[in-house]
Amino acid sequence: MLSRPLAGWIGVSISLLLTGCMGNMDVKPMTTDPAGYSARNFSRAALPSAAQALLPAPGAEPLPFKQLTAQGEISTSRLPDLKLQYELILINDQNDGMLRGIAKSEGNGLLVSRSFNATYHGLVGLASQDADPALTMTNPAYYVHGAKAWQSLKTVEEGQVYPFETRSATRDPLHYGIVWQRTCTAGTAVAASTIAPGLTGKSIPVVCVDQNSNNVA
């Protein structure tokens, strides 16, 4: 017969196993080593098996870069002394259509926010997490745990509609998560040089609209 204290500890242990210990997460690794944090938590191997199954094989959908960085700055006449800078790094690990994103925003050189994600072609979310560097803890990452609709974006055709419907949740096995629908519509092709000087070929704009399970866009 188990003593009451020992039985209580076993009960707590089972409870923690069932919930996956999915409490809030330490922000410090996200701000001190964002590249390492992204590689550990947002690589293809870090995704749930259901999300990995949605991706094509490595090498099947090559992208024309290994790493792409976009930067910008925002200023307003109302706050002339405040300069807001943002940066987004997209990392192509395996030419499988998946990109790891590492983003940050700064105000006058001070870090304001940090975010991480994994996406399919930069359009469809596979995982995401945000962090406020002013806090010590943040919410756990959300991952795609399944899809009712999933369209290949290996080739995008003018005027075509590409539907996606996924369910995202934390790693907690008792967390069912949120169902999202994303519908992307391809427009008319234009010269890629109109997007950025020096680019060759054609560019097709894609506009996406999101809806949650309550049909709220």
Tab-separated table of C-alpha atoms in Angstrom:
chain	number	residue	atom	x	y	z
A	1	MET	CA	0.000	0.000	0.000
A	2	LEU	CA	1.342	3.439	-0.913
A	3	SER	CA	1.639	6.088	1.707
A	4	ARG	CA	-0.522	9.152	1.126
A	5	PRO	CA	2.436	11.541	0.360
A	6	LEU	CA	3.958	9.062	-2.112
A	7	ALA	CA	0.612	8.479	-3.790
A	8	GLY	CA	0.197	12.230	-4.076
A	9	TRP	CA	3.585	12.648	-5.786
A	10	ILE	CA	2.776	9.851	-8.232
A	11	GLY	CA	-0.514	11.569	-9.027
A	12	VAL	CA	1.294	14.860	-9.689
A	13	SER	CA	3.854	13.091	-11.901
A	14	ILE	CA	1.126	11.442	-13.994
A	15	SER	CA	-0.645	14.774	-14.337
A	16	LEU	CA	2.546	16.448	-15.577
A	17	LEU	CA	3.113	13.657	-18.095
A	18	LEU	CA	-0.424	13.989	-19.443
A	19	THR	CA	-0.204	17.751	-19.854
A	20	GLY	CA	3.307	17.651	-21.282
A	21	CYS	CA	4.510	20.242	-18.765
A	22	MET	CA	3.503	22.906	-21.258
A	23	GLY	CA	3.871	25.941	-19.088
A	24	ASN	CA	5.343	29.262	-20.123
A	25	MET	CA	8.858	29.254	-21.579
A	26	ASP	CA	12.039	31.164	-20.766
A	27	VAL	CA	12.564	34.189	-23.025
A	28	LYS	CA	16.342	34.453	-22.540
A	29	PRO	CA	17.366	31.766	-25.096
A	30	MET	CA	15.203	33.521	-27.689
A	31	THR	CA	17.004	36.825	-27.260
A	32	THR	CA	20.592	35.689	-26.595
A	33	ASP	CA	20.809	33.016	-29.316
A	34	PRO	CA	17.925	33.457	-31.779
A	35	ALA	CA	19.642	31.480	-34.556
A	36	GLY	CA	20.246	28.495	-32.291
A	37	TYR	CA	16.767	28.710	-30.793
A	38	SER	CA	15.211	28.716	-34.266
A	39	ALA	CA	17.277	25.723	-35.400
A	40	ARG	CA	16.350	23.704	-32.295
A	41	ASN	CA	12.642	24.506	-32.199
A	42	PHE	CA	11.570	25.414	-35.752
A	43	SER	CA	13.544	23.109	-38.032
A	44	ARG	CA	11.717	20.401	-39.965
A	45	ALA	CA	12.865	17.776	-37.453
A	46	ALA	CA	11.408	19.841	-34.581
A	47	LEU	CA	7.906	19.883	-36.083
A	48	PRO	CA	5.272	17.341	-35.030
A	49	SER	CA	5.148	14.324	-37.342
A	50	ALA	CA	1.789	15.449	-38.756
A	51	ALA	CA	3.348	18.751	-39.867
A	52	GLN	CA	6.420	17.042	-41.329
A	53	ALA	CA	4.124	14.789	-43.369
A	54	LEU	CA	2.636	17.838	-45.114
A	55	LEU	CA	6.019	18.872	-46.533
A	56	PRO	CA	7.525	17.474	-49.726
A	57	ALA	CA	10.797	15.559	-49.595
A	58	PRO	CA	14.031	17.519	-49.113
A	59	GLY	CA	15.168	18.897	-52.476
A	60	ALA	CA	11.710	18.555	-54.055
A	61	GLU	CA	10.836	22.270	-54.007
A	62	PRO	CA	14.044	24.305	-54.355
A	63	LEU	CA	14.039	28.017	-53.605
A	64	PRO	CA	16.567	30.458	-55.102
A	65	PHE	CA	18.271	31.339	-51.808
A	66	LYS	CA	19.681	29.813	-48.637
A	67	GLN	CA	19.057	32.876	-46.506
A	68	LEU	CA	17.160	36.070	-47.227
A	69	THR	CA	17.127	39.170	-45.002
A	70	ALA	CA	14.609	42.009	-45.205
A	71	GLN	CA	15.097	45.181	-43.175
A	72	GLY	CA	13.222	48.420	-42.842
A	73	GLU	CA	12.644	51.482	-40.707
A	74	ILE	CA	9.499	53.357	-39.724
A	75	SER	CA	9.306	56.903	-38.437
A	76	THR	CA	6.361	59.229	-37.862
A	77	SER	CA	6.022	62.988	-37.783
A	78	ARG	CA	4.118	62.690	-34.493
A	79	LEU	CA	7.116	61.048	-32.804
A	80	PRO	CA	10.128	62.350	-34.731
A	81	ASP	CA	12.627	61.061	-32.152
A	82	LEU	CA	11.356	57.470	-32.325
A	83	LYS	CA	12.831	55.219	-34.984
A	84	LEU	CA	11.331	51.755	-35.332
A	85	GLN	CA	13.477	49.186	-37.117
A	86	TYR	CA	12.418	45.711	-38.163
A	87	GLU	CA	14.249	42.715	-39.575
A	88	LEU	CA	13.072	39.400	-40.982
A	89	ILE	CA	15.456	36.557	-41.800
A	90	LEU	CA	14.170	33.642	-43.880
A	91	ILE	CA	16.251	30.457	-43.860
A	92	ASN	CA	15.915	27.698	-46.465
A	93	ASP	CA	17.337	24.556	-44.868
A	94	GLN	CA	16.508	21.704	-47.247
A	95	ASN	CA	14.846	23.050	-50.417
A	96	ASP	CA	11.596	21.402	-49.349
A	97	GLY	CA	9.470	24.560	-49.530
A	98	MET	CA	9.812	25.174	-45.793
A	99	LEU	CA	11.349	28.378	-44.439
A	100	ARG	CA	12.408	29.245	-40.903
A	101	GLY	CA	11.687	32.857	-39.987
A	102	ILE	CA	13.510	34.913	-37.345
A	103	ALA	CA	12.100	38.401	-36.830
A	104	LYS	CA	12.785	41.296	-34.505
A	105	SER	CA	11.690	44.873	-34.026
A	106	GLU	CA	13.674	47.602	-32.309
A	107	GLY	CA	12.937	51.103	-31.077
A	108	ASN	CA	15.935	53.443	-31.283
A	109	GLY	CA	18.224	50.411	-31.285
A	110	LEU	CA	16.614	48.667	-28.300
A	111	LEU	CA	14.984	45.265	-28.807
A	112	VAL	CA	11.189	45.513	-28.571
A	113	SER	CA	10.004	42.101	-29.777
A	114	ARG	CA	11.309	38.823	-31.125
A	115	SER	CA	9.362	36.201	-33.071
A	116	PHE	CA	10.006	32.834	-34.697
A	117	ASN	CA	8.126	30.770	-37.220
A	118	ALA	CA	8.259	27.975	-39.747
A	119	THR	CA	6.222	28.354	-42.921
A	120	TYR	CA	5.542	26.642	-46.217
A	121	HIS	CA	6.813	29.022	-48.922
A	122	GLY	CA	6.397	31.895	-46.466
A	123	LEU	CA	2.613	31.729	-46.876
A	124	VAL	CA	1.290	28.920	-44.700
A	125	GLY	CA	2.215	28.711	-41.041
A	126	LEU	CA	3.694	25.496	-39.622
A	127	ALA	CA	4.862	26.869	-36.259
A	128	SER	CA	5.102	30.221	-34.485
A	129	GLN	CA	6.142	31.846	-31.223
A	130	ASP	CA	6.505	35.437	-30.000
A	131	ALA	CA	8.562	36.830	-27.144
A	132	ASP	CA	8.679	40.158	-25.314
A	133	PRO	CA	12.282	40.746	-24.166
A	134	ALA	CA	10.996	42.881	-21.286
A	135	LEU	CA	9.477	39.718	-19.772
A	136	THR	CA	11.208	36.593	-18.469
A	137	MET	CA	8.623	34.086	-19.743
A	138	THR	CA	6.429	33.690	-22.827
A	139	ASN	CA	3.783	31.325	-24.172
A	140	PRO	CA	4.863	27.983	-25.694
A	141	ALA	CA	5.135	27.643	-29.462
A	142	TYR	CA	2.144	26.673	-31.581
A	143	TYR	CA	2.642	23.924	-34.163
A	144	VAL	CA	0.469	22.561	-36.953
A	145	HIS	CA	-0.856	19.170	-35.863
A	146	GLY	CA	-2.833	18.319	-38.968
A	147	ALA	CA	-4.468	19.648	-42.115
A	148	LYS	CA	-7.837	19.055	-43.714
A	149	ALA	CA	-6.756	20.891	-46.868
A	150	TRP	CA	-3.176	21.427	-48.062
A	151	GLN	CA	-2.226	22.603	-51.541
A	152	SER	CA	1.179	22.331	-53.212
A	153	LEU	CA	2.857	25.652	-54.000
A	154	LYS	CA	5.659	24.156	-56.068
A	155	THR	CA	4.199	25.957	-59.071
A	156	VAL	CA	1.808	28.895	-58.834
A	157	GLU	CA	-0.503	29.627	-61.744
A	158	GLU	CA	-2.179	32.956	-62.509
A	159	GLY	CA	-5.732	33.198	-61.215
A	160	GLN	CA	-5.592	29.938	-59.265
A	161	VAL	CA	-6.973	29.583	-55.726
A	162	TYR	CA	-4.964	27.623	-53.158
A	163	PRO	CA	-6.899	26.543	-50.038
A	164	PHE	CA	-5.351	25.497	-46.716
A	165	GLU	CA	-7.078	24.373	-43.535
A	166	THR	CA	-4.907	23.469	-40.558
A	167	ARG	CA	-5.142	22.863	-36.834
A	168	SER	CA	-2.513	24.478	-34.592
A	169	ALA	CA	-1.818	23.718	-30.945
A	170	THR	CA	0.981	23.556	-28.409
A	171	ARG	CA	2.728	20.260	-27.718
A	172	ASP	CA	0.390	19.649	-24.778
A	173	PRO	CA	-1.468	16.432	-25.753
A	174	LEU	CA	-4.633	17.742	-24.065
A	175	HIS	CA	-4.632	20.975	-26.080
A	176	TYR	CA	-6.836	20.507	-29.150
A	177	GLY	CA	-5.859	23.877	-30.586
A	178	ILE	CA	-7.305	26.222	-33.192
A	179	VAL	CA	-8.568	25.502	-36.702
A	180	TRP	CA	-7.558	28.058	-39.317
A	181	GLN	CA	-8.448	28.404	-42.978
A	182	ARG	CA	-6.189	30.311	-45.350
A	183	THR	CA	-7.230	30.895	-48.948
A	184	CYS	CA	-4.577	32.272	-51.285
A	185	THR	CA	-5.421	33.665	-54.719
A	186	ALA	CA	-2.764	34.179	-57.376
A	187	GLY	CA	-3.007	37.363	-59.436
A	188	THR	CA	-1.630	38.334	-62.829
A	189	ALA	CA	2.064	37.873	-63.533
A	190	VAL	CA	4.245	40.971	-63.861
A	191	ALA	CA	7.930	41.462	-64.579
A	192	ALA	CA	9.919	40.584	-61.464
A	193	SER	CA	11.970	43.762	-61.912
A	194	THR	CA	8.893	45.772	-60.909
A	195	ILE	CA	9.147	44.158	-57.455
A	196	ALA	CA	12.881	44.748	-57.021
A	197	PRO	CA	15.409	46.087	-59.556
A	198	GLY	CA	17.750	43.408	-60.867
A	199	LEU	CA	15.307	40.525	-60.578
A	200	THR	CA	14.620	38.555	-63.739
A	201	GLY	CA	11.639	36.517	-64.856
A	202	LYS	CA	8.032	36.891	-63.814
A	203	SER	CA	6.427	37.561	-60.448
A	204	ILE	CA	2.902	36.484	-59.512
A	205	PRO	CA	1.317	38.363	-56.593
A	206	VAL	CA	-0.550	36.164	-54.108
A	207	VAL	CA	-3.189	37.514	-51.723
A	208	CYS	CA	-4.246	35.374	-48.753
A	209	VAL	CA	-7.339	35.677	-46.546
A	210	ASP	CA	-7.589	33.934	-43.167
A	211	GLN	CA	-10.608	32.659	-41.245
A	212	ASN	CA	-10.768	30.916	-37.891
A	213	SER	CA	-13.282	28.204	-36.932
A	214	ASN	CA	-15.827	30.916	-36.081
A	215	ASN	CA	-15.564	32.301	-39.637
A	216	VAL	CA	-13.838	35.437	-38.379
A	217	ALA	CA	-11.388	36.785	-40.950
